[in-house]
Each structure stands twice: as C-alpha cells, then as structure tokens.
Coordinates of C-alpha atoms in Angstrom, one line a residue:
M717 CA -4.7 31.5 114.7
V718 CA -1.8 29.5 113.3
L719 CA -2.6 27.8 109.9
D720 CA -1.8 24.0 109.4
P721 CA 1.0 23.7 106.8
T722 CA -0.4 20.3 105.7
K723 CA -3.6 22.1 104.6
H724 CA -2.4 25.5 103.6
A725 CA 0.1 26.9 101.0
D726 CA 3.1 28.9 102.2
W727 CA 1.7 32.2 101.0
E728 CA -1.5 31.6 103.1
I729 CA 0.5 30.9 106.1
A730 CA 2.6 33.9 105.5
E731 CA -0.4 36.3 104.9
E732 CA -2.2 35.2 108.1
A733 CA 1.0 35.6 110.1
E734 CA 1.7 39.0 108.6
S735 CA -1.5 40.3 110.5
R736 CA 0.6 39.9 113.7
M737 CA 4.0 41.2 112.5
K738 CA 6.1 43.4 114.6
T739 CA 6.8 46.6 113.1
C740 CA 10.5 47.4 112.0
Y741 CA 10.6 49.8 114.8
Q742 CA 9.7 47.1 117.3
L743 CA 12.4 44.8 115.9
A744 CA 15.0 47.8 116.1
D745 CA 14.2 48.2 119.7
G746 CA 14.7 44.5 120.4
L747 CA 18.1 44.7 118.8
G748 CA 19.1 47.9 120.6
L749 CA 19.4 49.9 117.3
T750 CA 19.4 53.7 117.5
K751 CA 17.0 55.9 115.6
D752 CA 19.6 57.0 113.1
E753 CA 20.8 53.4 112.4
L754 CA 17.3 52.3 111.1
L755 CA 16.3 53.3 107.6
P756 CA 12.6 52.2 107.4
H757 CA 11.1 51.2 104.0
G758 CA 7.5 51.1 105.2
N759 CA 6.3 49.8 108.5
Y760 CA 7.7 46.2 108.3
V761 CA 10.9 46.4 106.4
A762 CA 13.9 48.5 107.0
K763 CA 17.6 48.9 106.0
V764 CA 20.1 49.3 108.7
D765 CA 23.2 51.4 108.5
Y766 CA 25.8 48.7 109.1
M767 CA 28.8 51.1 109.4
K768 CA 27.1 53.2 112.3
V769 CA 26.3 49.8 114.1
I770 CA 29.7 48.3 113.7
E771 CA 31.4 51.5 114.8
R772 CA 29.1 51.9 117.7
L773 CA 29.5 48.4 118.9
E774 CA 33.2 48.1 118.1
G775 CA 34.3 47.1 121.5
K776 CA 31.5 44.6 122.1
P777 CA 32.5 40.9 121.9
D778 CA 31.2 38.9 119.0
G779 CA 28.4 36.4 119.5
K780 CA 28.5 32.7 118.5
F781 CA 28.6 32.2 114.7
I782 CA 26.5 29.5 113.2
E783 CA 26.5 28.5 109.5
V784 CA 23.7 26.4 107.9
T785 CA 24.4 24.2 104.9
A786 CA 23.0 20.9 103.4
I787 CA 23.5 17.6 101.7
T788 CA 23.7 17.7 97.8
P789 CA 20.3 19.0 96.8
T790 CA 17.6 16.9 95.2
P791 CA 14.3 17.7 93.5
L792 CA 12.6 16.6 96.8
G793 CA 13.8 19.5 98.5
E794 CA 15.9 19.5 101.8
G795 CA 14.6 22.6 103.5
K796 CA 17.9 24.5 104.1
S797 CA 16.1 28.0 104.3
T798 CA 13.3 26.4 106.3
T799 CA 15.9 25.0 108.7
T800 CA 17.6 28.2 109.1
M801 CA 14.2 30.0 110.0
G802 CA 13.2 27.0 112.2
L803 CA 16.5 27.1 114.3
L804 CA 16.1 31.0 114.6
Q805 CA 12.6 30.4 116.0
G806 CA 13.8 27.3 118.1
M807 CA 16.5 29.5 119.7
G808 CA 14.2 32.3 120.2
K809 CA 11.9 29.7 122.1
R810 CA 14.9 28.9 124.4
Q811 CA 15.0 32.7 125.2
K812 CA 18.3 33.2 123.4
Q813 CA 19.3 36.4 121.8
V814 CA 19.5 35.3 118.2
V815 CA 19.4 36.9 114.8
A816 CA 20.0 35.4 111.2
C817 CA 21.0 36.6 107.8
I818 CA 19.8 34.9 104.5
R819 CA 20.2 35.9 101.0
Q820 CA 17.7 37.8 98.8
P821 CA 16.0 35.6 96.4
S822 CA 16.5 35.9 92.5
G823 CA 13.4 36.6 90.5
G824 CA 14.5 33.7 88.3
P825 CA 14.0 30.9 90.6
T826 CA 11.0 32.7 92.4
M827 CA 9.2 32.8 89.0
N828 CA 10.5 29.5 87.9
I829 CA 10.8 26.1 89.9
K830 CA 12.7 26.7 93.0
G831 CA 10.5 29.3 94.8
S832 CA 11.7 32.4 96.7
A833 CA 13.7 30.5 99.5
A834 CA 11.9 32.2 102.4
G835 CA 11.6 28.9 104.2
G836 CA 8.3 27.0 104.4
G837 CA 5.6 25.8 106.5
L838 CA 5.6 27.4 109.9
S839 CA 9.3 28.5 109.5
Q840 CA 9.3 31.3 107.1
C841 CA 10.8 34.9 106.6
I842 CA 8.1 37.5 106.2
P843 CA 6.6 39.7 104.9
L844 CA 6.8 37.1 102.0
T845 CA 5.6 39.3 99.1
E846 CA 8.2 42.0 99.7
F847 CA 10.9 39.3 100.3
S848 CA 10.0 37.6 97.1
L849 CA 9.4 40.5 94.7
G850 CA 12.4 42.8 94.9
L851 CA 12.6 43.7 98.6
T852 CA 14.2 47.2 98.8
G853 CA 15.8 47.1 95.3
D854 CA 19.1 45.7 95.9
I855 CA 19.2 43.3 92.9
N856 CA 17.9 46.2 90.7
A857 CA 20.8 48.3 91.9
V858 CA 23.2 45.4 91.0
M859 CA 21.7 45.0 87.6
N860 CA 21.9 48.8 87.0
A861 CA 25.5 49.0 88.2
H862 CA 26.5 45.9 86.0
N863 CA 24.7 47.0 82.8
L864 CA 26.0 50.5 83.2
A865 CA 29.5 48.8 82.7
M866 CA 28.2 47.5 79.5
V867 CA 26.8 50.7 78.3
A868 CA 30.1 52.3 78.9
L869 CA 32.1 49.6 77.1
T870 CA 29.8 49.4 74.0
S871 CA 29.3 53.0 73.6
R872 CA 33.2 53.5 74.1
M873 CA 33.7 50.9 71.2
Q874 CA 31.3 52.6 69.0
H875 CA 32.8 56.1 69.4
E876 CA 36.5 54.8 69.0
R877 CA 35.3 53.3 65.6
N878 CA 33.5 56.4 64.5
Y879 CA 36.1 59.1 65.5
S880 CA 39.7 59.8 65.1
D881 CA 42.2 60.0 68.0
A882 CA 42.4 63.8 67.6
F883 CA 38.5 64.0 68.0
L884 CA 38.6 61.8 71.0
A885 CA 41.5 63.7 72.7
K886 CA 39.4 66.9 72.5
R887 CA 37.1 65.0 75.1
N888 CA 39.9 63.8 77.1
V889 CA 39.2 60.2 75.9
T890 CA 42.2 57.9 75.3
R891 CA 41.7 55.0 72.7
L892 CA 41.4 51.7 74.6
D893 CA 41.3 49.6 71.4
V894 CA 39.0 46.9 72.8
D895 CA 39.1 43.5 71.0
P896 CA 35.4 42.7 70.0
T897 CA 36.1 39.0 70.0
N898 CA 37.4 39.1 73.7
V899 CA 34.7 40.7 75.7
E900 CA 34.5 39.1 79.2
M901 CA 31.3 40.8 80.5
G902 CA 27.8 40.5 79.3
W903 CA 24.4 42.1 80.3
V904 CA 22.3 40.7 83.2
I905 CA 18.6 40.4 83.9
D906 CA 17.0 38.8 86.9
Y907 CA 15.1 36.0 85.2
C908 CA 15.9 32.5 84.0
A909 CA 16.1 33.5 80.2
Q910 CA 17.7 30.9 78.1
A911 CA 16.8 32.9 74.8
L912 CA 19.3 35.6 76.0
R913 CA 22.2 33.3 76.5
N914 CA 23.9 34.2 73.2
I915 CA 22.8 37.3 71.3
V916 CA 24.0 39.9 68.8
I917 CA 23.8 43.5 69.6
G918 CA 24.5 46.8 67.8
L919 CA 22.6 46.0 64.5
G920 CA 21.8 49.1 62.4
G921 CA 23.9 52.0 61.4
K922 CA 27.2 53.6 62.7
M923 CA 25.1 55.4 65.3
D924 CA 23.3 52.4 66.6
G925 CA 26.1 50.9 68.8
Y926 CA 28.7 48.3 67.9
A927 CA 27.7 45.1 66.2
M928 CA 29.1 42.1 67.9
Q929 CA 28.0 38.9 69.7
S930 CA 27.1 39.3 73.4
K931 CA 25.2 37.4 76.1
F932 CA 23.2 37.7 79.3
G933 CA 23.5 36.2 82.5
I934 CA 21.1 36.0 85.4
A935 CA 21.7 39.2 87.7
V936 CA 22.8 37.2 90.7
S937 CA 25.8 35.8 88.7
S938 CA 27.1 39.3 88.2
E939 CA 30.6 40.1 89.7
V940 CA 28.8 43.2 91.1
M941 CA 26.6 40.8 93.3
A942 CA 29.8 38.9 94.3
I943 CA 31.3 42.2 95.5
L944 CA 28.3 43.1 97.4
S945 CA 28.6 39.8 99.2
I946 CA 32.4 40.2 100.2
F947 CA 33.0 43.8 100.6
S948 CA 34.3 45.0 104.0
D949 CA 33.5 48.8 103.8
L950 CA 32.7 51.5 101.2
A951 CA 36.3 52.1 100.3
D952 CA 36.9 48.4 99.8
L953 CA 33.7 48.4 97.7
R954 CA 34.8 51.3 95.4
E955 CA 38.2 49.7 94.9
R956 CA 36.8 46.4 94.0
M957 CA 34.3 48.0 91.6
G958 CA 37.2 49.6 89.7
G959 CA 38.9 46.3 89.3
I960 CA 36.1 44.5 87.3
V961 CA 37.6 43.3 83.9
V962 CA 35.1 44.0 81.2
A963 CA 37.1 43.1 78.1
Y964 CA 40.6 42.8 76.7
D965 CA 42.2 45.0 74.3
K966 CA 43.8 43.8 70.9
K967 CA 47.3 43.2 72.9
R968 CA 45.4 41.0 75.3
N969 CA 45.6 43.6 78.1
P970 CA 42.6 43.8 80.4
V971 CA 40.1 46.8 80.1
T972 CA 38.5 47.5 83.6
T973 CA 35.6 49.5 84.7
E974 CA 38.2 52.1 86.0
D975 CA 39.6 52.3 82.5
L976 CA 36.3 52.9 81.3
E977 CA 35.7 55.6 84.0
V978 CA 32.4 54.1 85.0
A979 CA 33.3 52.4 88.4
G980 CA 32.4 55.6 90.4
A981 CA 29.0 55.7 88.8
M982 CA 28.5 52.0 89.4
T983 CA 29.3 52.4 93.1
A984 CA 26.8 55.2 93.2
W985 CA 24.1 52.8 92.1
L986 CA 25.0 50.7 95.2
R987 CA 24.7 53.5 97.7
E988 CA 21.7 52.1 99.4
A989 CA 22.2 48.5 98.6
V990 CA 25.3 48.2 100.9
N991 CA 23.0 48.2 103.8
P992 CA 21.3 45.0 105.0
N993 CA 17.6 44.6 105.1
L994 CA 15.8 43.8 108.3
M995 CA 12.8 41.5 108.2
Q996 CA 11.5 38.7 110.7
S997 CA 10.6 35.1 111.1
L998 CA 6.9 33.9 111.4
E999 CA 7.3 34.1 115.2
G1000 CA 9.0 37.5 115.2
Q1001 CA 12.6 36.9 115.6
P1002 CA 14.9 39.4 113.7
C1003 CA 16.3 38.3 110.2
F1004 CA 18.4 40.2 108.0
V1005 CA 18.5 39.6 104.2
H1006 CA 21.4 41.0 102.1
A1007 CA 23.2 40.1 98.9
G1008 CA 22.1 37.1 96.7
P1009 CA 24.7 35.3 94.7
F1010 CA 24.3 31.7 93.5
A1011 CA 26.7 29.1 94.9
N1012 CA 27.2 27.1 91.9
I1013 CA 28.2 30.0 89.9
A1014 CA 29.2 32.5 92.5
V1015 CA 30.2 32.8 96.2
G1016 CA 26.7 31.8 97.4
Q1017 CA 26.8 33.7 100.7
S1018 CA 25.0 36.6 102.3
S1019 CA 27.1 39.6 103.0
V1020 CA 30.2 39.8 105.0
V1021 CA 29.0 43.2 106.4
A1022 CA 25.8 41.7 107.5
D1023 CA 27.7 39.1 109.5
K1024 CA 29.8 41.5 111.1
M1025 CA 26.9 43.7 112.2
C1026 CA 24.8 40.7 113.4
L1027 CA 27.7 39.1 115.4
K1028 CA 27.6 42.5 117.5
L1029 CA 24.0 42.6 117.7
A1030 CA 23.2 39.3 119.1
D1031 CA 24.5 36.4 121.4
Y1032 CA 23.9 34.0 118.4
H1033 CA 24.0 34.6 114.7
L1034 CA 22.9 32.2 111.9
T1035 CA 24.1 32.6 108.3
E1036 CA 23.2 30.2 105.5
S1037 CA 25.3 29.1 102.6
G1038 CA 24.0 28.2 99.2
F1039 CA 23.2 24.6 97.9
G1040 CA 25.3 21.7 99.5
A1041 CA 28.3 21.6 101.6
D1042 CA 30.6 20.8 98.6
I1043 CA 29.7 24.3 97.2
G1044 CA 28.3 26.7 99.6
F1045 CA 30.0 25.7 102.7
E1046 CA 33.3 25.2 101.0
K1047 CA 33.1 28.9 99.8
F1048 CA 31.9 30.0 103.2
W1049 CA 34.9 28.3 104.6
N1050 CA 37.7 29.3 102.2
V1051 CA 36.5 32.5 100.7
K1052 CA 33.9 34.2 103.0
C1053 CA 35.8 33.5 106.2
R1054 CA 39.0 34.4 104.8
Y1055 CA 37.8 37.9 103.8
S1056 CA 35.8 38.5 107.0
G1057 CA 38.1 37.0 109.6
N1058 CA 35.0 35.6 111.4
V1059 CA 35.4 32.0 112.7
P1060 CA 32.3 29.9 112.9
N1061 CA 31.5 27.9 116.0
V1062 CA 29.0 25.3 114.3
S1063 CA 27.9 24.3 111.0
V1064 CA 24.4 22.7 110.6
I1065 CA 23.9 20.1 107.8
T1066 CA 20.4 20.0 106.7
T1067 CA 19.2 16.5 105.5
T1068 CA 16.0 14.6 105.0
V1069 CA 15.3 10.9 104.8
R1070 CA 13.7 11.1 101.3
G1071 CA 16.7 13.3 100.1
L1072 CA 19.1 10.6 101.1
K1073 CA 16.9 7.8 99.6
H1074 CA 17.3 9.8 96.2
H1075 CA 21.0 9.5 96.6
G1076 CA 20.8 5.6 97.1
V1077 CA 21.4 4.9 93.4
H1078 CA 23.4 1.8 94.1
A1079 CA 20.6 0.3 95.9
G1080 CA 18.2 1.0 93.0
A1081 CA 16.6 4.2 94.1
L1082 CA 14.1 5.4 91.7
P1083 CA 14.6 8.7 89.8
C1084 CA 12.7 11.8 90.8
P1085 CA 13.0 14.3 88.0
P1086 CA 12.1 17.9 88.9
G1087 CA 8.6 19.1 88.2
K1088 CA 7.4 15.4 88.2
P1089 CA 5.2 13.6 90.9
I1090 CA 7.3 11.9 93.6
P1091 CA 7.3 8.1 93.1
K1092 CA 5.2 6.6 95.9
E1093 CA 8.2 4.4 96.9
Y1094 CA 9.6 7.6 98.5
F1095 CA 6.7 7.4 101.0
E1096 CA 7.5 3.9 101.9
E1097 CA 10.1 2.6 104.4
N1098 CA 13.2 1.6 102.5
M1099 CA 16.3 1.2 104.4
A1100 CA 18.4 0.0 101.6
W1101 CA 18.0 3.2 99.7
L1102 CA 18.6 5.4 102.8
E1103 CA 21.7 3.4 104.0
D1104 CA 23.2 3.7 100.5
G1105 CA 22.3 7.4 100.2
A1106 CA 23.8 8.2 103.4
G1107 CA 27.2 8.2 101.9
N1108 CA 26.3 11.7 100.6
L1109 CA 25.6 13.0 104.1
I1110 CA 28.8 11.5 105.4
Q1111 CA 31.0 13.0 102.8
H1112 CA 29.6 16.5 103.8
I1113 CA 30.2 15.7 107.5
N1114 CA 33.7 15.0 106.7
T1115 CA 34.1 18.3 104.8
V1116 CA 32.8 20.2 107.7
K1117 CA 35.1 18.5 110.2
K1118 CA 38.2 19.1 107.8
A1119 CA 37.5 22.8 108.4
G1120 CA 37.8 22.1 112.3
I1121 CA 34.1 23.2 112.7
N1122 CA 31.5 21.2 114.8
P1123 CA 28.9 19.6 112.6
V1124 CA 25.4 19.3 113.8
V1125 CA 23.1 17.2 111.3
C1126 CA 19.6 18.4 111.3
I1127 CA 17.2 15.7 110.2
N1128 CA 14.2 17.7 108.7
R1129 CA 11.5 15.3 109.5
F1130 CA 8.5 14.6 107.2
H1131 CA 5.4 12.9 108.5
T1132 CA 6.1 10.0 106.0
D1133 CA 9.4 9.2 107.7
T1134 CA 9.2 6.0 109.9
P1135 CA 11.0 5.7 113.3
A1136 CA 13.3 3.2 112.0
E1137 CA 14.4 5.5 109.1
I1138 CA 15.0 8.2 111.4
E1139 CA 17.0 6.1 113.9
L1140 CA 19.2 4.7 111.0
C1141 CA 19.9 8.2 109.7
R1142 CA 20.7 9.4 113.3
K1143 CA 23.0 6.3 113.9
M1144 CA 25.1 6.8 110.6
A1145 CA 25.6 10.7 111.2
E1146 CA 26.7 10.1 114.8
Q1147 CA 29.1 7.4 113.7
A1148 CA 30.5 9.8 111.3
G1149 CA 31.3 12.2 114.1
A1150 CA 28.3 14.7 114.1
R1151 CA 25.7 15.6 116.7
V1152 CA 22.2 14.9 115.3
A1153 CA 18.9 16.5 116.0
V1154 CA 15.4 15.7 114.7
S1155 CA 13.5 18.8 113.7
E1156 CA 9.8 19.3 112.9
H1157 CA 10.0 23.1 112.3
W1158 CA 8.2 23.0 109.0
L1159 CA 5.1 21.5 110.9
K1160 CA 5.5 23.1 114.3
G1161 CA 7.5 26.2 113.9
G1162 CA 10.0 26.9 116.8
D1163 CA 8.3 24.3 119.0
G1164 CA 9.3 21.8 116.5
A1165 CA 13.0 23.0 116.5
L1166 CA 13.8 22.8 120.2
E1167 CA 15.9 19.6 119.9
L1168 CA 17.9 21.3 117.0
A1169 CA 18.2 24.6 119.1
D1170 CA 19.6 22.6 122.1
A1171 CA 22.2 20.6 120.0
V1172 CA 23.3 23.9 118.2
I1173 CA 23.6 25.7 121.6
D1174 CA 25.5 22.8 123.1
A1175 CA 27.8 22.6 120.2
C1176 CA 28.6 26.3 120.3
E1177 CA 30.5 25.7 123.6
D1178 CA 33.0 23.2 122.0
A1179 CA 36.5 24.3 121.2
V1180 CA 37.0 25.0 117.4
D1181 CA 40.3 24.3 115.5
F1182 CA 39.4 26.2 112.3
Q1183 CA 41.7 26.1 109.4
F1184 CA 41.6 26.9 105.8
L1185 CA 41.8 24.1 103.2
Y1186 CA 44.6 25.9 101.3
D1187 CA 46.7 28.9 101.8
L1188 CA 46.7 31.9 99.3
D1189 CA 50.3 31.0 98.3
T1190 CA 49.3 27.6 97.1
P1191 CA 49.3 27.3 93.3
V1192 CA 45.9 27.4 91.7
R1193 CA 46.2 23.9 90.2
Q1194 CA 47.0 22.5 93.6
R1195 CA 44.1 24.4 95.2
V1196 CA 41.7 22.8 92.7
E1197 CA 43.2 19.4 93.2
R1198 CA 42.9 19.7 97.0
I1199 CA 39.1 20.9 96.8
A1200 CA 38.3 18.0 94.2
R1201 CA 39.9 15.4 96.4
E1202 CA 39.1 16.6 100.0
V1203 CA 35.7 18.1 99.3
Y1204 CA 34.1 16.3 96.2
G1205 CA 35.8 12.8 96.8
A1206 CA 37.5 12.8 93.3
D1207 CA 40.6 10.9 92.5
G1208 CA 42.2 13.8 90.8
V1209 CA 41.8 16.6 88.3
S1210 CA 42.2 17.1 84.5
F1211 CA 42.8 20.3 82.7
T1212 CA 42.1 21.2 79.2
P1213 CA 45.1 22.7 77.3
E1214 CA 43.3 26.1 77.5
A1215 CA 42.7 25.8 81.2
E1216 CA 46.2 24.6 81.7
A1217 CA 47.6 27.6 80.1
K1218 CA 45.6 30.0 82.1
A1219 CA 46.5 28.3 85.3
K1220 CA 50.2 28.6 84.5
R1221 CA 49.7 32.3 83.8
F1222 CA 47.9 32.9 87.1
E1223 CA 50.8 30.9 89.0
S1224 CA 53.4 33.1 87.4
D1225 CA 51.8 36.5 87.8
P1226 CA 52.1 38.0 91.4
K1227 CA 48.9 40.1 90.9
F1228 CA 47.0 36.8 91.4
N1229 CA 48.4 36.1 94.7
D1230 CA 45.6 37.3 96.8
Y1231 CA 42.9 35.8 94.7
T1232 CA 40.7 33.2 96.2
T1233 CA 39.4 30.1 94.3
M1234 CA 35.7 30.1 93.4
M1235 CA 34.8 26.8 92.0
V1236 CA 32.1 26.7 89.2
K1237 CA 30.3 23.5 89.0
T1238 CA 26.8 21.9 89.2
H1239 CA 25.1 21.9 92.6
L1240 CA 23.2 18.7 91.9
S1241 CA 26.1 16.3 92.4
L1242 CA 29.4 16.1 94.2
T1243 CA 31.0 15.5 90.7
H1244 CA 30.8 17.9 87.6
D1245 CA 27.9 15.7 86.1
P1246 CA 24.4 16.6 87.7
A1247 CA 23.1 13.0 86.9
V1248 CA 25.6 11.5 89.3
K1249 CA 24.2 11.0 92.8
G1250 CA 25.3 9.6 96.1
A1251 CA 29.1 9.8 97.0
P1252 CA 30.9 8.5 93.9
Q1253 CA 34.3 7.1 93.8
G1254 CA 36.9 6.6 91.1
W1255 CA 36.3 9.7 89.0
T1256 CA 38.3 12.7 87.8
L1257 CA 37.1 16.4 87.9
P1258 CA 37.5 17.9 84.5
I1259 CA 38.3 21.7 84.4
R1260 CA 37.6 23.1 81.1
D1261 CA 38.3 26.9 81.6
F1262 CA 39.2 29.5 84.1
L1263 CA 37.2 32.7 84.6
T1264 CA 38.7 35.7 86.4
Y1265 CA 36.8 38.4 88.5
G1266 CA 39.3 41.3 88.9
G1267 CA 37.2 43.2 91.4
A1268 CA 36.1 40.4 93.6
R1269 CA 39.6 38.9 93.1
F1270 CA 38.3 35.3 92.3
I1271 CA 39.9 32.8 90.1
C1272 CA 37.0 30.6 88.9
P1273 CA 37.7 27.1 87.6
V1274 CA 34.9 25.9 85.5
A1275 CA 34.1 22.2 85.8
G1276 CA 31.7 20.6 83.2
N1277 CA 29.0 22.4 81.4
I1278 CA 27.4 25.1 83.4
S1279 CA 25.7 28.4 82.2
L1280 CA 25.5 31.7 83.9
M1281 CA 22.0 31.9 82.6
P1282 CA 19.7 29.2 83.7
G1283 CA 16.5 28.4 81.8
T1284 CA 12.8 28.5 82.6
C1285 CA 11.0 25.1 82.9
S1286 CA 7.9 24.0 81.2
D1287 CA 5.8 24.5 84.3
P1288 CA 7.2 27.6 85.9
A1289 CA 6.0 29.1 89.1
Y1290 CA 4.7 32.4 87.7
R1291 CA 1.8 30.3 86.3
R1292 CA 0.3 30.3 89.8
V1293 CA 1.2 33.7 91.0
D1294 CA -1.5 36.5 90.9
V1295 CA -3.0 39.5 92.7
D1296 CA -6.3 39.5 94.5
V1297 CA -7.8 42.4 92.8
K1298 CA -10.1 43.2 95.9
T1299 CA -7.3 43.3 98.5
G1300 CA -4.2 43.9 96.3
K1301 CA -2.3 41.0 98.1
V1302 CA -0.3 38.7 96.1
K1303 CA -1.0 34.9 96.1
G1304 CA 0.7 31.8 94.9
L1305 CA 4.3 32.6 96.0
F1306 CA 6.2 29.7 97.7

C-alpha cells in the first residue's frame, strides 16, 4: 500500500515504504558491485569502497552527468531534493540505468526548521531515520577530525606558555609561538547553536588550557567537510588535511595542522568516511549519500569521488547542488567540476509557482516569513506576482546557459497551481531558452515525473559547450567581479580596505594561484541581503572580508553578514520528533 502524501506525513510514508525496501545486497547486485566492494552497515545501508570500484571500471565510459539546482530558495520550499528523488524514480520508470548522489543532512537543519533534505511525499530517500540521524557516522568523523586540530592547537599553546624551549626540545617540540589574537579555526558541533558563536575557553589555572576567545561553527561548515567533498583519492585527502591553517604566529606566518603534527591523526578519523553510503529511493532505485557542506558558507556539493564512481556504475548519474543556482550551481560549475574534470550534460532548475510568486515583490507579493502560515493569496491565481517573480528563474536559466550546459526547468507542481499559472511559467522559461517539464513527483512518485524524465533524457543527447566562468590565472578581485555581474546580476563590487588588502596579497603570492573562489553569501537572495527578492538591478555587492582554506585551497570572499553557526528558531523541528516506545521507531522527521 502506498500512502497518500496529502493525508500522511513524510515519516509515515517512509516508514510504510521501508517495509518493502531492497536490501543493500540487492542494490549492490543491481549495480554490479562485487562482494569486496560492499561494506554493509546493517541490511539496508552500506558503504561502498569507491577506490576498488573506480579501479575495476577504469576503462568503462562514463554515463550521462545530470546536476539538479533551483531558483533562489523561499520559505515556501521549492523541493530540490524531492525533485532529485522524483527524477531518479521517473528515469527508473523509463527503464534507465540510473543512480543519484545527494548530501548527508546536518543535524542542525534536521532538528531546526529545514528538515533532513531526504525529499518528500512519494519521492524520498530511505531509510529516513538512518538518513536523518547520523547515517554511518561521517559527520561525527568530520567533527572529531576538526576538533582534534583545535585540541592540538590549544594544548600546544598551553605547553608553550608553561614550559621553556629546553624542556620542549626534550620532547622534540619546536615552539610555534601562536598569536592568541589571530586564531583562524574554532570548534564545530552539528547543531544550530547560536549561544556558541562567541565563547571564552581555558578558564582556570595554568593546567586548564589557554585562556582566549574562541568560537563554534556548525560541523558542515568545517574545512574538513569541504575537503571530504572535493578530494580525489586518499593521498590527495592526506595532503589537503595537512594544509589546513589553524592560526597564525606572532610574525603572521600560518600555523597548519601539519605544523601541529595532527594532520595524520585527523586523516585517520576519516578512514571510513571517505566511502560513499548506499541507500535507495522509495521505489528502490539506488541513491548514494556522501559529504554534506552547506552552499552559502561552503562548497555545497556531494563528493567528487561519489560522482566519479557513480558515472562508472550507471548510464545516468544525478547529483544535487545546495540552495539556488547562484550559489550551489556556481560552485558546482567553477569549483567541483574544475577539481573532478567531469563535464555535466544537463542542469535541472527546480521551481514552483508559489516560489516565483514570493519573488514577485514589485507586483506586491505578500511576505511569507519562515515558520508562519502561508498567506491565503498564495493559493489563489495571481499572474502579476508570478510574471514579476519569474525574473529570478530567468536569471538562473541564464547562469546555467553561460556555463554551456543545457538547462531543463522542472515546474514542481502543487495541487493549488492553476493551468494558467503553469502555462505562463512554462512560456517564460521556454522564451529564456530552457526545456520545461511539469512534474508531480511529490504526489505521484516516479509516475508523476515521467515528463521530467523524458525532457532530461532528451537534453542529455544535446552537445555541451562547457566552459568555466574564470581561469585560475584570473586575479581574485576580477573573479569576484565576474561572479557578481554574470551570476548575481550586480552592477559591480565594493571591497572594504581590509578585504582589498587581503585580495592584493593573494594576487601577489604565487602559492594562491591554484586556489578556487568560494563565495560566502546568503542563499535567500541573489544579493548579499536576504530581504531582497526577485532579480534586483542597480546594486553593488559589498565584500567585507576574505577567508582562506589552505587545505581545500579555497579563497572565500565574504559578502554581507553571514555566520558559520546558524541559530535555532523559536519553533524547532525537534519538538515534534519522538520515539514509539513499543516499536522503537522514530516519528516526526521530515
């Protein structure tokens, strides 16, 4: 029995479907995996040894590569993960050999306001509880590796304060002379915990650490997680782990994890996390889950190694980028594809009628704050709001086209959408140069995604003229300017004096020549201001600072006010999560 998503919660639908799940062994057989490549974690979840798979299938041609992105997110929800699962199921219904890879959800959004990003309705990744609550421990491994670096730093600072050079030399320790006012790194935890954004550590006596200001970020913002997303093999992972800049010494030289002699142990924590996790859709298609960085403060992609493996295992491979195309797709395009060497065939841009209405600010669209009831006007036909808000979709279509990739717009249909609204949305997207498909995968599963599947399969046969937005020899300020103008629609960029000075240092130092540009900005707007909707014109992007990730080799321009530690809202999701004490099953996840 398939439950009706209009009458049942996502967790209820997932629980019912889990009674019919394929085992991980059946999924492995369908993918042609060998026994020694499958690393089971119970009957329904397994890790897969990516190195063995890639080595075994080295000579096999890659399948078609499909990326899924969306319009600028709204509180109404556009359903990007749901679309990924629906398309996976729809292509399965068309008898295509297809696989997908999505990111592991962070405990912060899962227990806060966004949910676990498993999809929804009849298009989900299951088993839902395992997916949502830690999976096989990859995020825990990232936290342990990251926090071990901070343990190494703070203990080193304490010992250098307490002991002489001669005493340290007896233990083969060289004084690093860390500047306590110039510590780059903080601690991480996988929750949205605003109370930990700014803290003081090391209070007590001389044996209780080193007293100084410190901070927490959410675990998925860690550079360790970014490295897990982009590494190519174990040797590359180990090298990148050693390049993480933890702090600076009193002469402003970087102090790395390699300097602290902790990079090897950090890599050891990741020994199992490097392998992608095998799960499935509600309809039994294989789906991998690997890595989990946010796109507004990190790279926002599932892993390079998962993509490389999946492209060998199937004729079609779907991957998802975080948030809207201005952030997730841009980083997929200019960062992930640069590191992987894989060229996508298609990018699917997810949109909804009501999401576009939300962007219709010039036509008087009513605000819809997160956590508040949706105004009734969103359920009524309003062509003016829709037509005005479509500018946001068109901006994202143009971005994908600039990469030389074929865009397919997925109109994720709700039952309140009118035929006239659907037709107007289709017409405007087609006029912008995109294929368009209407999909009802949330309500109908794979059967509701057949039009979308057909459009994507068709688009995969078109020629691709893929090209990056910038070359690595482009000065960093020119890169930022190009991203701001070509992707966000800004008139230009302004830099604070501090940011300008850092940019000039990057441009004059050859060691930064192979660093990619990792923009840090809000996901809620094309601009730096989350309150600005639509596709605004006549504005300037302000860059207030630059961060550097020495292991991931990212230069991160910071636009506007954004925190690496989100906050928990006044009505968090954890209020509705519980355990059935008779069955032991978790309820309330979404």
